[in-house]
Coordinates of C-alpha atoms in Angstrom, one line a residue:
Chain W
M1 CA -19.4 -185.9 -81.7
G2 CA -19.2 -187.0 -78.4
A3 CA -21.3 -186.1 -75.7
A4 CA -20.1 -182.6 -74.1
L5 CA -23.1 -181.5 -71.8
L6 CA -25.5 -183.6 -69.8
A7 CA -28.8 -181.8 -69.6
C8 CA -32.0 -182.9 -67.2
D9 CA -35.8 -181.5 -67.0
W10 CA -36.2 -182.9 -63.5
G11 CA -39.7 -182.6 -62.6
T12 CA -42.1 -183.5 -60.0
T13 CA -43.1 -187.2 -61.3
N14 CA -40.2 -187.5 -64.1
L15 CA -36.7 -186.9 -64.6
R16 CA -35.7 -186.8 -68.5
A17 CA -32.3 -186.7 -69.3
W18 CA -30.2 -185.7 -72.6
T19 CA -26.6 -185.9 -73.3
L20 CA -25.6 -183.2 -76.0
D21 CA -22.7 -182.9 -78.2
A22 CA -20.7 -179.3 -78.5
G23 CA -23.3 -178.0 -80.9
G24 CA -26.5 -179.0 -79.0
G25 CA -27.4 -182.0 -81.0
I26 CA -29.1 -185.2 -79.1
V27 CA -26.2 -187.7 -78.4
G28 CA -28.4 -189.9 -76.0
D29 CA -31.6 -189.9 -73.9
R30 CA -33.2 -191.2 -70.9
D31 CA -36.5 -191.1 -68.8
F32 CA -36.6 -192.0 -65.1
P33 CA -40.1 -192.1 -64.1
G34 CA -39.3 -193.3 -60.6
L35 CA -37.3 -190.1 -60.0
G36 CA -39.7 -187.3 -59.9
V37 CA -38.4 -185.0 -57.0
S38 CA -42.2 -186.1 -54.9
Q39 CA -41.1 -189.8 -55.5
I40 CA -37.5 -189.5 -53.9
G41 CA -36.7 -188.8 -50.4
A42 CA -35.3 -185.5 -49.0
G43 CA -31.6 -185.2 -49.7
E44 CA -31.4 -188.0 -51.8
A45 CA -31.4 -186.0 -55.4
E46 CA -27.3 -185.5 -55.3
R47 CA -26.4 -189.2 -54.9
R48 CA -29.2 -190.6 -57.6
F49 CA -27.9 -188.3 -60.1
R50 CA -24.6 -189.5 -59.6
E51 CA -25.2 -193.2 -59.1
E52 CA -28.2 -193.5 -61.6
V53 CA -28.4 -190.6 -63.8
R54 CA -24.8 -190.4 -65.0
P55 CA -23.9 -194.1 -65.4
A56 CA -27.3 -194.2 -67.5
L57 CA -26.3 -191.8 -70.0
G58 CA -22.3 -192.6 -69.8
A59 CA -22.3 -188.9 -68.7
E60 CA -19.8 -189.2 -65.5
G61 CA -17.6 -186.1 -65.6
L62 CA -19.5 -184.1 -68.0
P63 CA -20.7 -180.7 -67.0
A64 CA -24.7 -180.5 -66.2
I65 CA -27.5 -178.4 -66.2
L66 CA -30.8 -179.2 -64.9
C67 CA -34.1 -177.4 -64.8
G68 CA -37.6 -178.1 -63.2
M69 CA -38.9 -178.8 -59.9
V70 CA -35.1 -180.0 -58.9
G71 CA -34.6 -176.4 -58.0
S72 CA -37.7 -176.4 -55.5
N73 CA -37.5 -177.0 -51.9
L74 CA -38.3 -180.6 -52.6
G75 CA -35.4 -181.2 -55.0
W76 CA -31.6 -181.0 -54.9
R77 CA -31.2 -177.3 -53.6
E78 CA -33.4 -174.5 -53.7
A79 CA -32.4 -172.1 -56.7
P80 CA -34.1 -168.9 -55.5
Y81 CA -36.6 -167.3 -58.2
V82 CA -35.9 -164.8 -60.8
D83 CA -38.5 -162.1 -60.7
A84 CA -40.5 -161.6 -64.0
P85 CA -39.8 -159.8 -66.4
A86 CA -36.9 -162.0 -67.0
G87 CA -35.0 -162.8 -69.9
P88 CA -32.5 -166.1 -70.8
D89 CA -29.3 -163.7 -69.7
D90 CA -31.0 -163.4 -66.4
L91 CA -31.7 -166.8 -65.8
A92 CA -28.1 -167.5 -67.0
R93 CA -26.5 -165.3 -64.6
R94 CA -28.2 -166.8 -61.6
L95 CA -27.8 -170.3 -62.2
M96 CA -27.6 -172.3 -58.7
A97 CA -24.2 -174.2 -58.5
V98 CA -24.5 -177.1 -56.5
E99 CA -21.8 -179.2 -54.5
G100 CA -19.4 -181.4 -56.2
A101 CA -16.2 -181.3 -58.3
D102 CA -18.0 -181.2 -61.5
W103 CA -19.6 -178.0 -63.3
V104 CA -23.6 -179.0 -62.1
R105 CA -25.9 -176.0 -62.4
I106 CA -29.4 -175.8 -61.6
V107 CA -31.7 -173.3 -63.3
P108 CA -33.8 -171.2 -61.1
G109 CA -37.6 -170.7 -61.3
V110 CA -39.2 -167.7 -62.4
R111 CA -41.8 -165.6 -59.9
F112 CA -44.5 -163.0 -60.7
E113 CA -46.4 -161.0 -59.0
G114 CA -49.5 -162.4 -60.5
F115 CA -52.7 -161.2 -62.3
N116 CA -54.3 -160.2 -58.8
G117 CA -51.1 -159.4 -56.8
R118 CA -51.0 -162.8 -55.1
G119 CA -48.1 -164.1 -56.8
D120 CA -47.3 -166.9 -59.2
V121 CA -44.3 -169.1 -59.7
M122 CA -42.8 -171.8 -62.1
R123 CA -39.9 -174.3 -62.5
G124 CA -39.2 -175.4 -65.8
E125 CA -41.7 -173.9 -68.4
E126 CA -39.5 -170.9 -68.6
T127 CA -36.6 -173.0 -69.8
Q128 CA -38.7 -174.6 -72.6
A129 CA -40.0 -171.0 -73.4
F130 CA -36.3 -169.5 -73.9
G131 CA -35.4 -172.6 -75.8
W132 CA -38.3 -172.0 -78.0
L133 CA -37.2 -168.5 -78.7
A134 CA -33.8 -169.6 -79.3
A135 CA -34.6 -172.0 -81.8
D136 CA -36.0 -169.3 -84.2
P137 CA -34.7 -165.6 -83.7
A138 CA -38.0 -164.1 -85.5
R139 CA -39.5 -165.5 -82.4
R140 CA -37.3 -163.0 -80.2
Q141 CA -39.4 -160.2 -81.8
G142 CA -42.7 -158.5 -80.7
R143 CA -45.1 -160.1 -78.3
R144 CA -45.6 -163.9 -78.1
V145 CA -48.5 -165.6 -76.1
I146 CA -47.5 -169.5 -75.0
C147 CA -49.7 -171.7 -73.6
H148 CA -48.1 -174.8 -71.6
P149 CA -50.4 -177.4 -70.8
G150 CA -49.8 -179.8 -68.2
T151 CA -50.9 -180.5 -64.4
H152 CA -50.4 -176.8 -63.7
A153 CA -50.8 -175.1 -67.1
K154 CA -48.5 -172.3 -67.7
W155 CA -49.8 -169.1 -69.9
M156 CA -46.8 -166.7 -70.6
V157 CA -46.4 -163.4 -72.4
L158 CA -43.2 -162.8 -74.1
E159 CA -42.1 -159.5 -75.4
E160 CA -38.7 -159.0 -77.3
G161 CA -37.7 -162.4 -76.0
R162 CA -38.2 -161.7 -72.4
L163 CA -40.7 -163.3 -70.1
V164 CA -43.2 -160.6 -68.9
R165 CA -46.1 -162.1 -67.1
F166 CA -47.5 -165.5 -66.9
V167 CA -50.5 -167.3 -65.3
T168 CA -50.8 -170.7 -63.9
A169 CA -54.0 -172.9 -63.9
M170 CA -54.5 -175.9 -61.9
T171 CA -56.4 -177.8 -64.8
G172 CA -54.7 -180.8 -65.3
E173 CA -54.6 -181.4 -61.3
L174 CA -58.5 -180.5 -61.4
F175 CA -59.0 -183.4 -63.9
A176 CA -56.8 -185.9 -62.0
V177 CA -58.1 -185.5 -58.7
L178 CA -61.9 -185.3 -59.9
K179 CA -61.7 -188.4 -62.4
A180 CA -60.1 -190.4 -59.2
H181 CA -61.6 -188.9 -56.2
S182 CA -64.9 -187.2 -57.0
V183 CA -68.8 -187.9 -57.7
L184 CA -67.3 -187.5 -61.3
K185 CA -64.9 -190.3 -60.9
S186 CA -64.5 -193.1 -63.7
D187 CA -61.7 -195.2 -65.3
A188 CA -63.1 -194.7 -69.0
P189 CA -60.5 -193.1 -71.1
A190 CA -61.2 -189.4 -72.2
D191 CA -61.0 -190.2 -76.1
D192 CA -64.8 -189.4 -77.0
M193 CA -64.2 -186.2 -79.1
D194 CA -67.9 -185.7 -79.0
A195 CA -68.3 -185.4 -75.5
F196 CA -65.1 -183.2 -75.1
D197 CA -66.6 -180.7 -77.6
E198 CA -69.9 -180.9 -75.7
G199 CA -67.7 -180.1 -72.5
C200 CA -66.1 -177.3 -74.3
A201 CA -69.2 -175.9 -75.3
A202 CA -70.6 -175.9 -71.5
A203 CA -67.6 -173.9 -70.3
G204 CA -69.4 -170.8 -71.0
D205 CA -67.2 -167.9 -70.5
G206 CA -64.9 -170.0 -68.0
D207 CA -66.7 -168.5 -64.9
A208 CA -68.8 -170.5 -62.3
L209 CA -66.5 -173.5 -62.8
A210 CA -68.0 -175.1 -59.5
A211 CA -71.5 -175.0 -61.0
R212 CA -70.5 -175.9 -64.6
L213 CA -68.5 -179.2 -63.3
F214 CA -71.8 -180.4 -61.8
T215 CA -73.2 -180.6 -65.4
A216 CA -71.2 -183.6 -66.1
R217 CA -73.1 -185.4 -63.6
A218 CA -76.2 -184.0 -64.2
R219 CA -76.2 -185.2 -67.8
V220 CA -75.8 -188.5 -66.8
V221 CA -78.2 -189.0 -63.9
G222 CA -80.9 -186.4 -65.4
Q223 CA -80.6 -186.9 -69.0
G224 CA -79.1 -190.4 -69.6
R225 CA -76.0 -189.5 -71.4
P226 CA -73.4 -192.4 -71.0
A227 CA -71.3 -192.2 -67.7
E228 CA -68.3 -193.6 -69.9
S229 CA -68.5 -190.5 -71.8
T230 CA -67.8 -188.2 -68.5
P231 CA -64.2 -187.9 -68.5
A232 CA -64.1 -186.5 -71.9
Y233 CA -67.0 -184.0 -71.2
L234 CA -64.9 -183.0 -68.1
S235 CA -61.6 -182.6 -70.0
G236 CA -63.4 -180.5 -72.5
L237 CA -65.1 -178.7 -69.9
L238 CA -61.9 -177.9 -68.0
I239 CA -59.5 -177.0 -70.8
G240 CA -62.5 -175.2 -72.5
A241 CA -63.0 -173.1 -69.0
E242 CA -59.1 -172.5 -69.1
V243 CA -59.0 -171.0 -72.9
A244 CA -61.7 -168.9 -72.2
A245 CA -60.7 -167.2 -69.3
L246 CA -56.9 -167.1 -69.3
P247 CA -56.3 -164.7 -71.8
R248 CA -58.1 -161.9 -70.0
L249 CA -56.1 -162.5 -66.8
L250 CA -52.9 -162.2 -69.0
G251 CA -54.0 -158.9 -70.1
C252 CA -54.6 -160.2 -73.5
E253 CA -58.2 -160.0 -74.2
G254 CA -59.2 -160.9 -77.9
L255 CA -56.1 -162.7 -78.3
A256 CA -56.1 -164.4 -82.1
H257 CA -53.2 -166.9 -81.5
V258 CA -51.3 -168.8 -79.4
D259 CA -48.5 -171.1 -79.3
L260 CA -48.8 -174.3 -77.8
L261 CA -45.7 -175.8 -76.1
G262 CA -45.7 -179.2 -74.5
D263 CA -46.9 -182.8 -75.0
P264 CA -48.0 -183.1 -78.3
A265 CA -51.4 -184.8 -77.7
L266 CA -52.3 -182.6 -74.9
C267 CA -51.6 -179.5 -77.1
A268 CA -53.8 -181.2 -79.9
L269 CA -56.6 -180.9 -77.3
Y270 CA -55.9 -177.3 -76.3
A271 CA -55.9 -176.6 -79.9
R272 CA -59.5 -177.8 -80.5
A273 CA -60.7 -176.0 -77.6
L274 CA -59.5 -172.9 -78.7
E275 CA -60.3 -173.5 -82.5
T276 CA -64.0 -173.4 -81.2
R277 CA -63.5 -169.7 -79.9
G278 CA -62.1 -168.7 -82.8
V279 CA -58.2 -168.7 -81.7
S280 CA -55.8 -170.3 -84.0
S281 CA -52.7 -171.9 -82.5
D282 CA -49.4 -173.5 -83.6
L283 CA -48.3 -176.8 -81.7
H284 CA -44.2 -176.9 -80.7
D285 CA -42.7 -180.0 -79.1
G286 CA -41.9 -179.4 -75.5
E287 CA -38.8 -181.7 -75.4
A288 CA -37.3 -179.9 -78.2
A289 CA -37.5 -176.8 -76.5
A290 CA -36.3 -178.0 -73.4
V291 CA -33.0 -179.5 -74.8
A292 CA -32.6 -176.2 -77.0
G293 CA -33.5 -174.1 -73.8
L294 CA -31.2 -176.1 -71.4
F295 CA -28.5 -175.7 -74.2
D296 CA -29.0 -172.2 -74.7
L297 CA -28.3 -171.5 -70.8
Y298 CA -25.3 -173.5 -70.7
R299 CA -23.7 -171.6 -73.4
K300 CA -24.5 -168.3 -72.0
A301 CA -23.3 -169.4 -68.5
R302 CA -19.8 -170.5 -70.1
S303 CA -19.3 -168.0 -72.5
Chain U
M1 CA -98.2 -187.2 -27.6
G2 CA -96.6 -190.4 -28.7
A3 CA -94.7 -190.9 -32.0
A4 CA -97.0 -191.0 -35.3
L5 CA -94.6 -191.1 -38.2
L6 CA -91.1 -192.0 -38.8
A7 CA -89.2 -189.3 -40.9
C8 CA -85.8 -189.9 -42.7
D9 CA -83.3 -187.7 -44.5
W10 CA -81.2 -190.6 -45.7
G11 CA -77.9 -189.3 -47.8
T12 CA -74.9 -190.1 -49.2
T13 CA -72.9 -190.4 -46.1
N14 CA -75.5 -190.3 -43.2
L15 CA -78.9 -191.2 -42.2
R16 CA -80.9 -189.0 -40.3
A17 CA -84.1 -189.9 -38.6
W18 CA -86.9 -188.7 -36.3
T19 CA -90.0 -190.0 -34.8
L20 CA -92.8 -187.2 -35.0
D21 CA -95.9 -186.9 -32.9
A22 CA -99.1 -186.4 -35.0
G23 CA -98.5 -182.6 -34.6
G24 CA -95.1 -182.7 -36.4
G25 CA -93.2 -182.1 -33.1
I26 CA -89.9 -184.2 -32.7
V27 CA -90.3 -187.2 -30.3
G28 CA -87.0 -188.9 -30.6
D29 CA -83.9 -188.6 -33.2
R30 CA -80.9 -190.6 -34.4
D31 CA -78.0 -190.2 -36.9
F32 CA -76.7 -193.3 -38.3
P33 CA -73.4 -192.3 -39.9
G34 CA -72.8 -195.8 -41.6
L35 CA -76.0 -196.0 -43.3
G36 CA -75.4 -193.4 -45.8
V37 CA -76.4 -194.9 -49.0
S38 CA -72.9 -195.3 -50.5
Q39 CA -71.8 -197.0 -47.4
I40 CA -74.2 -199.9 -47.6
G41 CA -74.5 -202.8 -50.2
A42 CA -76.9 -202.7 -53.2
G43 CA -80.1 -203.9 -52.5
E44 CA -79.4 -203.4 -48.3
A45 CA -81.4 -200.5 -47.6
E46 CA -84.7 -202.3 -46.7
R47 CA -83.2 -204.6 -44.6
R48 CA -80.9 -202.0 -42.7
F49 CA -84.0 -199.7 -42.2
R50 CA -85.9 -202.5 -40.7
E51 CA -83.4 -204.2 -38.6
E52 CA -81.2 -200.7 -37.3
V53 CA -83.1 -197.6 -38.1
R54 CA -86.8 -198.8 -36.8
P55 CA -85.9 -200.5 -33.8
A56 CA -83.4 -197.8 -32.8
L57 CA -86.2 -195.4 -32.7
G58 CA -88.9 -197.7 -31.3
A59 CA -90.7 -196.8 -34.5
E60 CA -91.7 -200.4 -35.8
G61 CA -95.0 -200.3 -37.7
L62 CA -95.1 -196.6 -38.1
P63 CA -95.8 -194.9 -41.3
A64 CA -92.6 -193.6 -42.4
I65 CA -91.6 -190.9 -45.0
L66 CA -87.9 -190.6 -46.5
C67 CA -86.2 -188.0 -48.5
G68 CA -82.7 -187.7 -50.2
M69 CA -80.4 -190.1 -52.0
V70 CA -82.1 -193.3 -50.9
G71 CA -84.6 -192.4 -53.7
S72 CA -81.4 -192.7 -56.1
N73 CA -80.0 -195.6 -58.1
L74 CA -77.9 -196.3 -55.3
G75 CA -80.6 -196.1 -52.6
W76 CA -83.8 -198.1 -52.0
R77 CA -85.4 -197.6 -54.8
E78 CA -85.5 -194.9 -57.5
A79 CA -88.1 -192.6 -57.1
P80 CA -88.3 -190.6 -60.8
Y81 CA -87.4 -186.9 -60.6
V82 CA -90.1 -184.4 -60.8
D83 CA -89.7 -181.8 -63.4
A84 CA -89.3 -178.1 -62.2
P85 CA -91.0 -175.9 -61.7
A86 CA -92.6 -178.1 -58.7
G87 CA -94.7 -177.4 -55.5
P88 CA -94.6 -179.4 -52.6
D89 CA -98.1 -180.8 -53.9
D90 CA -96.4 -182.3 -56.8
L91 CA -94.1 -184.1 -55.0
A92 CA -96.9 -185.5 -52.4
R93 CA -98.6 -186.8 -55.3
R94 CA -95.4 -188.4 -56.5
L95 CA -94.3 -190.2 -53.6
M96 CA -92.9 -193.7 -54.3
A97 CA -94.2 -196.5 -52.3
V98 CA -91.6 -199.3 -51.6
E99 CA -92.3 -202.8 -50.7
G100 CA -93.7 -204.0 -47.4
A101 CA -96.9 -204.0 -45.0
D102 CA -96.5 -200.6 -43.9
W103 CA -97.1 -197.2 -45.4
V104 CA -93.5 -196.4 -46.3
R105 CA -92.7 -193.5 -49.1
I106 CA -89.7 -192.2 -51.0
V107 CA -89.9 -188.6 -51.9
P108 CA -88.8 -188.5 -55.3
G109 CA -86.0 -185.8 -56.4
V110 CA -86.4 -182.7 -58.7
R111 CA -84.7 -182.6 -62.3
F112 CA -84.4 -179.1 -63.8
E113 CA -83.3 -178.4 -67.8
G114 CA -80.3 -176.6 -65.8
F115 CA -78.9 -172.9 -66.5
N116 CA -77.4 -174.0 -69.9
G117 CA -79.7 -176.7 -71.0
R118 CA -77.5 -179.6 -69.6
G119 CA -79.7 -180.9 -66.7
D120 CA -79.6 -180.5 -63.2
V121 CA -80.8 -182.6 -60.2
M122 CA -81.5 -182.9 -56.6
R123 CA -82.5 -185.2 -54.2
G124 CA -83.5 -183.8 -50.6
E125 CA -82.9 -180.3 -50.5
E126 CA -86.1 -179.7 -52.3
T127 CA -87.8 -181.4 -49.1
Q128 CA -85.8 -178.9 -46.8
A129 CA -86.5 -175.8 -49.0
F130 CA -90.5 -176.6 -49.1
G131 CA -90.3 -177.4 -45.1
W132 CA -88.8 -173.8 -44.8
L133 CA -91.7 -172.4 -46.6
A134 CA -94.3 -174.6 -44.7
A135 CA -92.9 -173.2 -41.3
D136 CA -94.0 -169.4 -42.3
P137 CA -96.9 -168.4 -44.7
A138 CA -95.3 -165.3 -45.8
R139 CA -92.7 -167.4 -47.4
R140 CA -94.8 -168.7 -50.3
Q141 CA -95.4 -165.3 -51.4
G142 CA -93.0 -163.6 -54.3
R143 CA -89.6 -164.7 -54.9
R144 CA -87.1 -166.3 -52.5
V145 CA -83.5 -167.3 -53.2
I146 CA -82.4 -170.2 -50.8
C147 CA -78.7 -171.2 -50.8
H148 CA -78.1 -175.0 -49.6
P149 CA -74.3 -175.3 -48.8
G150 CA -72.8 -178.4 -48.7
T151 CA -70.9 -181.2 -50.9
H152 CA -73.0 -180.1 -53.7
A153 CA -74.7 -176.5 -52.7
K154 CA -77.8 -176.0 -54.4
W155 CA -79.2 -172.5 -55.0
M156 CA -82.8 -172.3 -55.7
V157 CA -85.4 -169.8 -56.7
L158 CA -88.8 -169.9 -55.2
E159 CA -91.4 -168.4 -56.8
E160 CA -95.4 -168.4 -55.1
G161 CA -94.6 -171.5 -52.9
R162 CA -92.9 -173.5 -55.9
L163 CA -89.4 -174.3 -56.8
V164 CA -88.9 -172.7 -60.3
R165 CA -85.4 -173.4 -61.1
F166 CA -82.1 -174.2 -59.3
V167 CA -78.3 -174.7 -59.7
T168 CA -75.9 -176.8 -58.1
A169 CA -72.1 -176.2 -57.4
M170 CA -69.6 -178.9 -56.4
T171 CA -67.8 -176.6 -54.3
G172 CA -67.9 -178.5 -51.1
E173 CA -66.6 -181.4 -53.1
L174 CA -63.7 -179.4 -54.6
F175 CA -62.8 -178.4 -51.2
A176 CA -62.7 -182.1 -50.0
V177 CA -61.1 -183.6 -53.2
L178 CA -58.2 -180.4 -53.5
K179 CA -57.7 -180.6 -49.7
A180 CA -57.3 -184.0 -49.7
H181 CA -55.4 -185.0 -53.0
S182 CA -53.9 -182.1 -54.5
V183 CA -50.7 -180.0 -54.1
L184 CA -52.9 -178.0 -51.9
K185 CA -53.3 -180.6 -49.6
S186 CA -53.1 -179.8 -46.0
D187 CA -54.3 -181.5 -42.6
A188 CA -54.4 -177.9 -40.9
P189 CA -58.0 -176.8 -40.1
A190 CA -59.5 -174.2 -42.2
D191 CA -60.4 -171.7 -39.4
D192 CA -58.2 -168.8 -40.1
M193 CA -60.4 -165.8 -40.8
D194 CA -57.9 -163.7 -42.2
A195 CA -56.8 -166.3 -44.7
F196 CA -60.6 -167.1 -45.4
D197 CA -60.8 -163.3 -46.4
E198 CA -58.1 -163.4 -48.3
G199 CA -59.4 -166.2 -50.5
C200 CA -62.9 -164.6 -50.9
A201 CA -61.1 -161.3 -52.3
A202 CA -58.9 -163.4 -54.4
A203 CA -62.0 -165.1 -55.9
G204 CA -62.6 -162.2 -58.3
D205 CA -66.3 -162.4 -60.3
G206 CA -65.8 -166.2 -59.9
D207 CA -64.2 -166.8 -63.1
A208 CA -61.2 -168.5 -63.9
L209 CA -61.2 -170.9 -61.1
A210 CA -58.2 -173.0 -62.3
A211 CA -56.0 -170.1 -62.2
R212 CA -57.4 -168.6 -59.0
L213 CA -56.9 -171.9 -57.3
F214 CA -53.3 -171.8 -57.8
T215 CA -52.9 -168.4 -56.2
A216 CA -53.3 -170.8 -53.0
R217 CA -50.2 -172.4 -53.7
A218 CA -47.7 -169.4 -55.1
R219 CA -48.8 -167.4 -51.9
V220 CA -47.2 -170.0 -49.8
V221 CA -44.2 -171.0 -52.5
G222 CA -43.6 -167.3 -53.7
Q223 CA -44.5 -165.3 -50.9
G224 CA -43.8 -167.0 -48.0
R225 CA -47.3 -167.3 -46.2
P226 CA -48.1 -169.9 -44.1
A227 CA -48.8 -173.4 -45.7
E228 CA -51.2 -173.8 -42.7
S229 CA -53.5 -170.9 -43.7
T230 CA -53.8 -172.9 -47.1
P231 CA -57.2 -174.9 -46.3
A232 CA -58.9 -171.6 -44.8
Y233 CA -57.9 -169.6 -48.1
L234 CA -58.9 -172.6 -50.3
S235 CA -62.4 -172.5 -48.4
G236 CA -62.9 -168.5 -49.0
L237 CA -61.5 -169.0 -52.4
L238 CA -64.1 -171.4 -53.4
I239 CA -67.3 -170.2 -51.2
G240 CA -66.2 -166.9 -52.7
A241 CA -66.0 -167.9 -56.3
E242 CA -69.7 -169.2 -55.9
V243 CA -71.6 -166.8 -54.2
A244 CA -69.9 -164.4 -56.9
A245 CA -71.0 -166.2 -59.9
L246 CA -74.2 -168.3 -59.0
P247 CA -76.7 -165.5 -58.5
R248 CA -76.1 -164.7 -62.5
L249 CA -76.5 -168.5 -63.6
L250 CA -79.6 -168.4 -61.8
G251 CA -81.0 -165.3 -63.5
C252 CA -80.8 -163.3 -60.1
E253 CA -78.0 -160.9 -60.9
G254 CA -78.0 -157.9 -58.7
L255 CA -79.8 -160.2 -56.0
A256 CA -79.7 -158.4 -52.5
H257 CA -80.6 -160.9 -50.0
V258 CA -80.2 -164.7 -49.9
D259 CA -82.0 -167.3 -47.2
L260 CA -79.2 -169.7 -46.0
L261 CA -80.3 -173.2 -45.0
G262 CA -78.5 -175.9 -44.0
D263 CA -75.4 -176.8 -41.4
P264 CA -75.2 -173.6 -39.3
A265 CA -71.5 -173.4 -39.3
L266 CA -71.1 -173.9 -43.0
C267 CA -73.8 -171.2 -43.5
A268 CA -72.0 -168.8 -41.5
L269 CA -69.1 -168.9 -43.8
Y270 CA -71.4 -168.3 -46.6
A271 CA -73.1 -165.5 -44.9
R272 CA -69.5 -164.0 -44.5
A273 CA -68.5 -164.5 -48.2
L274 CA -71.9 -162.7 -49.1
E275 CA -71.3 -159.8 -47.0
T276 CA -68.2 -158.7 -48.9
R277 CA -70.3 -158.7 -52.1
G278 CA -73.0 -156.7 -50.4
V279 CA -75.5 -159.4 -50.4
S280 CA -77.4 -159.8 -47.1
S281 CA -78.6 -163.2 -45.6
D282 CA -80.3 -165.0 -42.7
L283 CA -79.4 -168.2 -41.7
H284 CA -82.1 -171.4 -41.1
D285 CA -81.3 -174.5 -39.6
G286 CA -81.5 -177.4 -42.2
E287 CA -82.6 -179.9 -39.9
A288 CA -85.6 -178.2 -38.9
A289 CA -86.6 -177.6 -42.3
A290 CA -86.2 -181.2 -43.5
V291 CA -88.3 -182.1 -40.2
A292 CA -91.2 -179.6 -41.2
G293 CA -90.9 -180.6 -45.2
L294 CA -91.1 -184.4 -44.3
F295 CA -94.2 -183.7 -42.3
D296 CA -95.9 -181.4 -44.7
L297 CA -95.7 -183.9 -47.4
Y298 CA -96.8 -186.9 -45.2
R299 CA -99.6 -184.7 -44.1
K300 CA -100.6 -183.8 -48.0
A301 CA -100.0 -187.3 -49.1
R302 CA -102.4 -188.9 -46.3
S303 CA -105.1 -185.9 -46.8

């Protein structure tokens, strides 16, 4: 079958695009790492999409659906948040049309009052979560807890196919800024799994993070551990603290199982940290979920 | 009286030096902001001390005592840590002599097994704490809890005049790297005290910091709070999380009073955060404590 839809997950640092056939199957795909919304100028999105993304995929004239930070004030056009609880039908009804002759729609983000009333927001992960639901009708029944790791990790509670609440943790960003700019900085790879496990164990109950972080320094200068093990220890400490603390904020204390959705390598680290706390997990590919979610929203909106 | 001693608190980003008379009174003082141990080359400390610090204070030929990161592997010469519990007599016995004709000594740092067995270290704050003790004999009785805010805040338990345990929190460094390099970055001043208090309240019990930090973003993009209030909110959140969590790690749960020692403006923020948790505090100037501590160690070592 030929391409019938251009689907994009357009984030802060990357744009990933697929052409899909009329059944949702992938015809082609491309990454545009220089087109993240933080990397292009204000007002540039429409032109770059028309002049670079469409031609690269042979997708001139196709209807298009886009999720992610492209719908923020840094992106193409701001798509107002839909308030949680929300299901895919709510999103499909609130797709934001952007200018132009073609059918081009941006998926709105989701806003939640937050675990402490101070608010929480997401743009893009909701589309992956709903795509994950769409891929298997059984997932739309009962309660599911999804963790989507990343720069800003999202923990989502889905009930009967709707996103009812979520919490964001800046774990990936903390790792990046501490590794690049703090006394813990290091160019060593974070692949020492013994140090990762040591960091996980040092995470405690996810409390007192500023103090636990300093143990990454003290174990080197006070106890002679190799400085090259610091990035893996730091990774284990931050992920360990997140998986220890987040279920409680989500109202899911005593959680026994989490579905991990996103980058496979990062999900594997989360699975390892969860296992040390007796929480089982299944890993699901974020890209397949994004494609399924974009296609599902497109179908709902066009039907 | 004329100058009888050159005393220095030589840290990572600054060197502060005083000439003291035979009774410990300050004769002269100077800051050398370009001489922090992170700013000078390896092996340069001795020459810069001789050619810049001594002449600037007219202190050629005086005995000298130095505390802080100058005694680390980044400084002049590494002064091995003294293990806690330790008192000023232990430090005075372990002063590190450095090369040269004059009496020049570096105060060792203190090492502790840490709240979770992964170690903790300090260099400089112990001298201030012992100086604070030396300034009033009553402080050497019973248990005292001192908090020294800063890039790496130190919480110290002193019992009968000895430092028995301590915990370090990277609060100041987290504030600096997040304010400069993360999605929370901002050039606005952190002086909005309503936002500071809001951040304090959002700190909860000092758990789940990576999630609480994201509320600093969500309150702006999801709830329309002014972006200029982010630094003060972030400051309140980080300091609030520290004061909520650290007493427990120190084995001082239910702590009613803390002595704050250090920079007056920063100590005032800690006092504000502590007050919201029902903890009283007194503020003490860190500079006076450093001078008293260096002079006390000098006297003990020379007597």
